[in-house]
Amino acid sequence: MSDHPNNPYYSRTDTTHLKVSDAEWKKILSPEVYNVARNKGTEYAFSGKYYKTDTKGMYYCAVCGNPLFKSDAKFASSCGWPSFFEALGPGSVRYEGDTSHGMRRTEVLCGRCDSHLGHIFDDGPPPTNQRFCMNSIVLEFAPDKK
Ligand code: FE
């Protein structure tokens, strides 16, 4: 269990929906995490810490600790961001239409803290044919214990 002494909202087990203002998140999060999570920024392709990772474990929301993706759902994508074909469960993430930057996309947000995680596309592998295209910086990986 990683510790987050400056983040009173962080929990890997509490599923209560969080209502925390951006102003408060700004005090808690690093500028890099804040920019993606609360300003819907995107990290540069092939720059994140997890796009090549294939270790077994769980990916949590780096903002609030909500479990988001199992490594079993991760696949090698050429897009340069960590990619998954399914979320952990129905409450793990939520979706919103996004027409920014002249594109029609579906945004993926954390189901617990509403932080921006990335987008979902329908060009993924079976069985879902979906590709959750995520930003590494808003994910926190914990390897399975041996
Ligand atoms: Fe979260």
PDB file of C-alpha atoms and ligand atoms in Angstrom:
ATOM      1  CA  MET A   1       0.000   0.000   0.000  1.00  0.00           C
ATOM      2  CA  SER A   2       1.503   3.277  -1.029  1.00  0.00           C
ATOM      3  CA  ASP A   3       1.036   6.116   1.386  1.00  0.00           C
ATOM      4  CA  HIS A   4      -0.420   9.462   0.404  1.00  0.00           C
ATOM      5  CA  PRO A   5       0.082  11.605   3.509  1.00  0.00           C
ATOM      6  CA  ASN A   6      -1.002  14.815   1.779  1.00  0.00           C
ATOM      7  CA  ASN A   7      -4.128  13.340   0.203  1.00  0.00           C
ATOM      8  CA  PRO A   8      -6.928  12.708   2.750  1.00  0.00           C
ATOM      9  CA  TYR A   9      -9.232  11.418  -0.002  1.00  0.00           C
ATOM     10  CA  TYR A  10      -6.965   8.622  -1.164  1.00  0.00           C
ATOM     11  CA  SER A  11      -8.312   5.118  -0.544  1.00  0.00           C
ATOM     12  CA  ARG A  12      -8.140   1.845  -2.446  1.00  0.00           C
ATOM     13  CA  THR A  13     -11.172   0.450  -0.618  1.00  0.00           C
ATOM     14  CA  ASP A  14     -13.568   3.348   0.000  1.00  0.00           C
ATOM     15  CA  THR A  15     -15.947   3.592  -2.963  1.00  0.00           C
ATOM     16  CA  THR A  16     -17.826   6.692  -1.772  1.00  0.00           C
ATOM     17  CA  HIS A  17     -18.144   9.216  -4.581  1.00  0.00           C
ATOM     18  CA  LEU A  18     -15.950  12.239  -3.946  1.00  0.00           C
ATOM     19  CA  LYS A  19     -16.986  15.836  -4.369  1.00  0.00           C
ATOM     20  CA  VAL A  20     -13.776  17.810  -4.080  1.00  0.00           C
ATOM     21  CA  SER A  21     -13.264  21.187  -5.739  1.00  0.00           C
ATOM     22  CA  ASP A  22     -10.520  21.726  -8.293  1.00  0.00           C
ATOM     23  CA  ALA A  23      -9.099  24.387  -5.988  1.00  0.00           C
ATOM     24  CA  GLU A  24      -8.669  21.788  -3.279  1.00  0.00           C
ATOM     25  CA  TRP A  25      -7.239  19.175  -5.655  1.00  0.00           C
ATOM     26  CA  LYS A  26      -4.744  21.789  -6.793  1.00  0.00           C
ATOM     27  CA  LYS A  27      -3.378  21.955  -3.249  1.00  0.00           C
ATOM     28  CA  ILE A  28      -3.100  18.154  -3.046  1.00  0.00           C
ATOM     29  CA  LEU A  29      -1.906  17.004  -6.460  1.00  0.00           C
ATOM     30  CA  SER A  30       1.360  17.644  -8.270  1.00  0.00           C
ATOM     31  CA  PRO A  31       1.031  20.149 -11.150  1.00  0.00           C
ATOM     32  CA  GLU A  32       1.565  17.324 -13.664  1.00  0.00           C
ATOM     33  CA  VAL A  33      -1.182  15.120 -12.231  1.00  0.00           C
ATOM     34  CA  TYR A  34      -3.490  18.103 -11.786  1.00  0.00           C
ATOM     35  CA  ASN A  35      -3.095  19.148 -15.424  1.00  0.00           C
ATOM     36  CA  VAL A  36      -4.296  15.785 -16.742  1.00  0.00           C
ATOM     37  CA  ALA A  37      -6.782  14.884 -14.008  1.00  0.00           C
ATOM     38  CA  ARG A  38      -8.558  18.216 -13.575  1.00  0.00           C
ATOM     39  CA  ASN A  39      -7.662  20.189 -16.730  1.00  0.00           C
ATOM     40  CA  LYS A  40      -8.149  17.196 -19.076  1.00  0.00           C
ATOM     41  CA  GLY A  41      -4.590  17.436 -20.317  1.00  0.00           C
ATOM     42  CA  THR A  42      -2.870  14.681 -22.279  1.00  0.00           C
ATOM     43  CA  GLU A  43       0.670  13.468 -21.741  1.00  0.00           C
ATOM     44  CA  TYR A  44       2.907  13.097 -24.791  1.00  0.00           C
ATOM     45  CA  ALA A  45       2.720   9.730 -26.536  1.00  0.00           C
ATOM     46  CA  PHE A  46       5.517   7.333 -25.524  1.00  0.00           C
ATOM     47  CA  SER A  47       6.356   9.572 -22.560  1.00  0.00           C
ATOM     48  CA  GLY A  48       4.358   7.955 -19.775  1.00  0.00           C
ATOM     49  CA  LYS A  49       5.665   5.445 -17.271  1.00  0.00           C
ATOM     50  CA  TYR A  50       3.229   2.625 -18.108  1.00  0.00           C
ATOM     51  CA  TYR A  51       2.765   2.427 -21.877  1.00  0.00           C
ATOM     52  CA  LYS A  52       5.173  -0.533 -22.137  1.00  0.00           C
ATOM     53  CA  THR A  53       4.491  -2.121 -18.748  1.00  0.00           C
ATOM     54  CA  ASP A  54       3.282  -5.730 -18.811  1.00  0.00           C
ATOM     55  CA  THR A  55       3.745  -6.685 -15.154  1.00  0.00           C
ATOM     56  CA  LYS A  56       0.827  -8.424 -13.414  1.00  0.00           C
ATOM     57  CA  GLY A  57      -1.048  -6.237 -10.988  1.00  0.00           C
ATOM     58  CA  MET A  58      -3.656  -3.542 -10.579  1.00  0.00           C
ATOM     59  CA  TYR A  59      -3.891  -0.002 -11.857  1.00  0.00           C
ATOM     60  CA  TYR A  60      -5.456   2.505  -9.450  1.00  0.00           C
ATOM     61  CA  CYS A  61      -6.520   6.099  -9.893  1.00  0.00           C
ATOM     62  CA  ALA A  62      -3.486   8.187  -8.914  1.00  0.00           C
ATOM     63  CA  VAL A  63      -5.791  10.909  -7.619  1.00  0.00           C
ATOM     64  CA  CYS A  64      -8.123   8.949  -5.330  1.00  0.00           C
ATOM     65  CA  GLY A  65      -6.969   5.300  -5.220  1.00  0.00           C
ATOM     66  CA  ASN A  66     -10.023   3.847  -6.956  1.00  0.00           C
ATOM     67  CA  PRO A  67      -9.141   0.472  -8.602  1.00  0.00           C
ATOM     68  CA  LEU A  68      -9.519   0.974 -12.367  1.00  0.00           C
ATOM     69  CA  PHE A  69      -7.883  -1.737 -14.491  1.00  0.00           C
ATOM     70  CA  LYS A  70      -6.367  -5.185 -14.094  1.00  0.00           C
ATOM     71  CA  SER A  71      -3.107  -5.816 -15.915  1.00  0.00           C
ATOM     72  CA  ASP A  72      -4.908  -8.769 -17.581  1.00  0.00           C
ATOM     73  CA  ALA A  73      -6.963  -6.220 -19.528  1.00  0.00           C
ATOM     74  CA  LYS A  74      -3.877  -4.334 -20.742  1.00  0.00           C
ATOM     75  CA  PHE A  75      -2.661  -4.909 -24.271  1.00  0.00           C
ATOM     76  CA  ALA A  76       0.328  -3.842 -26.309  1.00  0.00           C
ATOM     77  CA  SER A  77      -0.887  -0.885 -28.301  1.00  0.00           C
ATOM     78  CA  SER A  78       1.212   1.101 -30.751  1.00  0.00           C
ATOM     79  CA  CYS A  79      -0.458   4.357 -29.725  1.00  0.00           C
ATOM     80  CA  GLY A  80       2.072   5.289 -27.033  1.00  0.00           C
ATOM     81  CA  TRP A  81      -0.318   5.339 -24.083  1.00  0.00           C
ATOM     82  CA  PRO A  82      -1.238   2.502 -21.712  1.00  0.00           C
ATOM     83  CA  SER A  83      -4.227   0.739 -23.272  1.00  0.00           C
ATOM     84  CA  PHE A  84      -6.828  -1.587 -21.795  1.00  0.00           C
ATOM     85  CA  PHE A  85      -9.740  -3.472 -23.363  1.00  0.00           C
ATOM     86  CA  GLU A  86     -11.979  -3.270 -20.300  1.00  0.00           C
ATOM     87  CA  ALA A  87     -12.339  -1.465 -16.990  1.00  0.00           C
ATOM     88  CA  LEU A  88     -12.303  -3.381 -13.725  1.00  0.00           C
ATOM     89  CA  GLY A  89     -16.040  -3.033 -13.129  1.00  0.00           C
ATOM     90  CA  PRO A  90     -19.058  -0.956 -14.072  1.00  0.00           C
ATOM     91  CA  GLY A  91     -18.416   1.585 -11.307  1.00  0.00           C
ATOM     92  CA  SER A  92     -14.696   1.938 -11.946  1.00  0.00           C
ATOM     93  CA  VAL A  93     -15.045   4.591 -14.606  1.00  0.00           C
ATOM     94  CA  ARG A  94     -17.713   6.755 -16.170  1.00  0.00           C
ATOM     95  CA  TYR A  95     -18.024   8.269 -19.628  1.00  0.00           C
ATOM     96  CA  GLU A  96     -18.768  11.647 -21.119  1.00  0.00           C
ATOM     97  CA  GLY A  97     -19.021  12.918 -24.679  1.00  0.00           C
ATOM     98  CA  ASP A  98     -16.097  15.123 -25.651  1.00  0.00           C
ATOM     99  CA  THR A  99     -16.074  17.342 -28.744  1.00  0.00           C
ATOM    100  CA  SER A 100     -12.924  19.303 -27.874  1.00  0.00           C
ATOM    101  CA  HIS A 101     -10.050  19.737 -30.362  1.00  0.00           C
ATOM    102  CA  GLY A 102     -12.407  19.255 -33.321  1.00  0.00           C
ATOM    103  CA  MET A 103     -12.923  15.573 -32.553  1.00  0.00           C
ATOM    104  CA  ARG A 104     -15.844  13.487 -31.424  1.00  0.00           C
ATOM    105  CA  ARG A 105     -14.515  11.323 -28.622  1.00  0.00           C
ATOM    106  CA  THR A 106     -15.701   9.672 -25.454  1.00  0.00           C
ATOM    107  CA  GLU A 107     -13.904  10.801 -22.363  1.00  0.00           C
ATOM    108  CA  VAL A 108     -13.153   8.338 -19.551  1.00  0.00           C
ATOM    109  CA  LEU A 109     -13.312   9.630 -15.987  1.00  0.00           C
ATOM    110  CA  CYS A 110     -12.626   7.988 -12.653  1.00  0.00           C
ATOM    111  CA  GLY A 111     -15.897   6.678 -11.237  1.00  0.00           C
ATOM    112  CA  ARG A 112     -15.002   7.809  -7.736  1.00  0.00           C
ATOM    113  CA  CYS A 113     -13.332  11.221  -8.106  1.00  0.00           C
ATOM    114  CA  ASP A 114     -14.363  12.256 -11.665  1.00  0.00           C
ATOM    115  CA  SER A 115     -10.778  12.895 -12.677  1.00  0.00           C
ATOM    116  CA  HIS A 116     -10.003  12.792 -16.390  1.00  0.00           C
ATOM    117  CA  LEU A 117      -8.174   9.569 -17.263  1.00  0.00           C
ATOM    118  CA  GLY A 118      -8.199   9.510 -21.065  1.00  0.00           C
ATOM    119  CA  HIS A 119     -10.518   8.424 -23.869  1.00  0.00           C
ATOM    120  CA  ILE A 120     -12.135   5.241 -25.124  1.00  0.00           C
ATOM    121  CA  PHE A 121     -12.098   4.128 -28.772  1.00  0.00           C
ATOM    122  CA  ASP A 122     -13.725   1.201 -30.547  1.00  0.00           C
ATOM    123  CA  ASP A 123     -10.570  -0.087 -32.248  1.00  0.00           C
ATOM    124  CA  GLY A 124      -9.408  -2.353 -29.424  1.00  0.00           C
ATOM    125  CA  PRO A 125      -8.850  -6.108 -29.444  1.00  0.00           C
ATOM    126  CA  PRO A 126     -11.418  -8.836 -28.686  1.00  0.00           C
ATOM    127  CA  PRO A 127     -13.368  -9.629 -26.616  1.00  0.00           C
ATOM    128  CA  THR A 128     -14.591  -6.027 -26.197  1.00  0.00           C
ATOM    129  CA  ASN A 129     -13.003  -4.331 -29.242  1.00  0.00           C
ATOM    130  CA  GLN A 130     -12.580  -1.325 -27.008  1.00  0.00           C
ATOM    131  CA  ARG A 131      -9.413   0.618 -26.306  1.00  0.00           C
ATOM    132  CA  PHE A 132      -9.202   2.590 -23.108  1.00  0.00           C
ATOM    133  CA  CYS A 133      -6.411   4.994 -24.004  1.00  0.00           C
ATOM    134  CA  MET A 134      -5.150   6.234 -20.651  1.00  0.00           C
ATOM    135  CA  ASN A 135      -2.614   8.724 -19.339  1.00  0.00           C
ATOM    136  CA  SER A 136       0.071   7.020 -17.241  1.00  0.00           C
ATOM    137  CA  ILE A 137       0.345   9.959 -14.887  1.00  0.00           C
ATOM    138  CA  VAL A 138      -3.176   9.517 -13.524  1.00  0.00           C
ATOM    139  CA  LEU A 139      -2.623   5.798 -12.994  1.00  0.00           C
ATOM    140  CA  GLU A 140      -0.788   4.137 -10.147  1.00  0.00           C
ATOM    141  CA  PHE A 141       0.326   0.568 -10.624  1.00  0.00           C
ATOM    142  CA  ALA A 142       0.665  -1.953  -7.818  1.00  0.00           C
ATOM    143  CA  PRO A 143       2.206  -5.317  -8.762  1.00  0.00           C
ATOM    144  CA  ASP A 144       0.565  -8.505  -7.504  1.00  0.00           C
ATOM    145  CA  LYS A 145       2.130  -9.897  -4.352  1.00  0.00           C
ATOM    146  CA  LYS A 146       3.975 -13.146  -5.005  1.00  0.00           C
TER     147      LYS A 146
HETATM  148 FE    FE B   1     -10.134   8.772  -8.906  1.00  0.00          FE
END
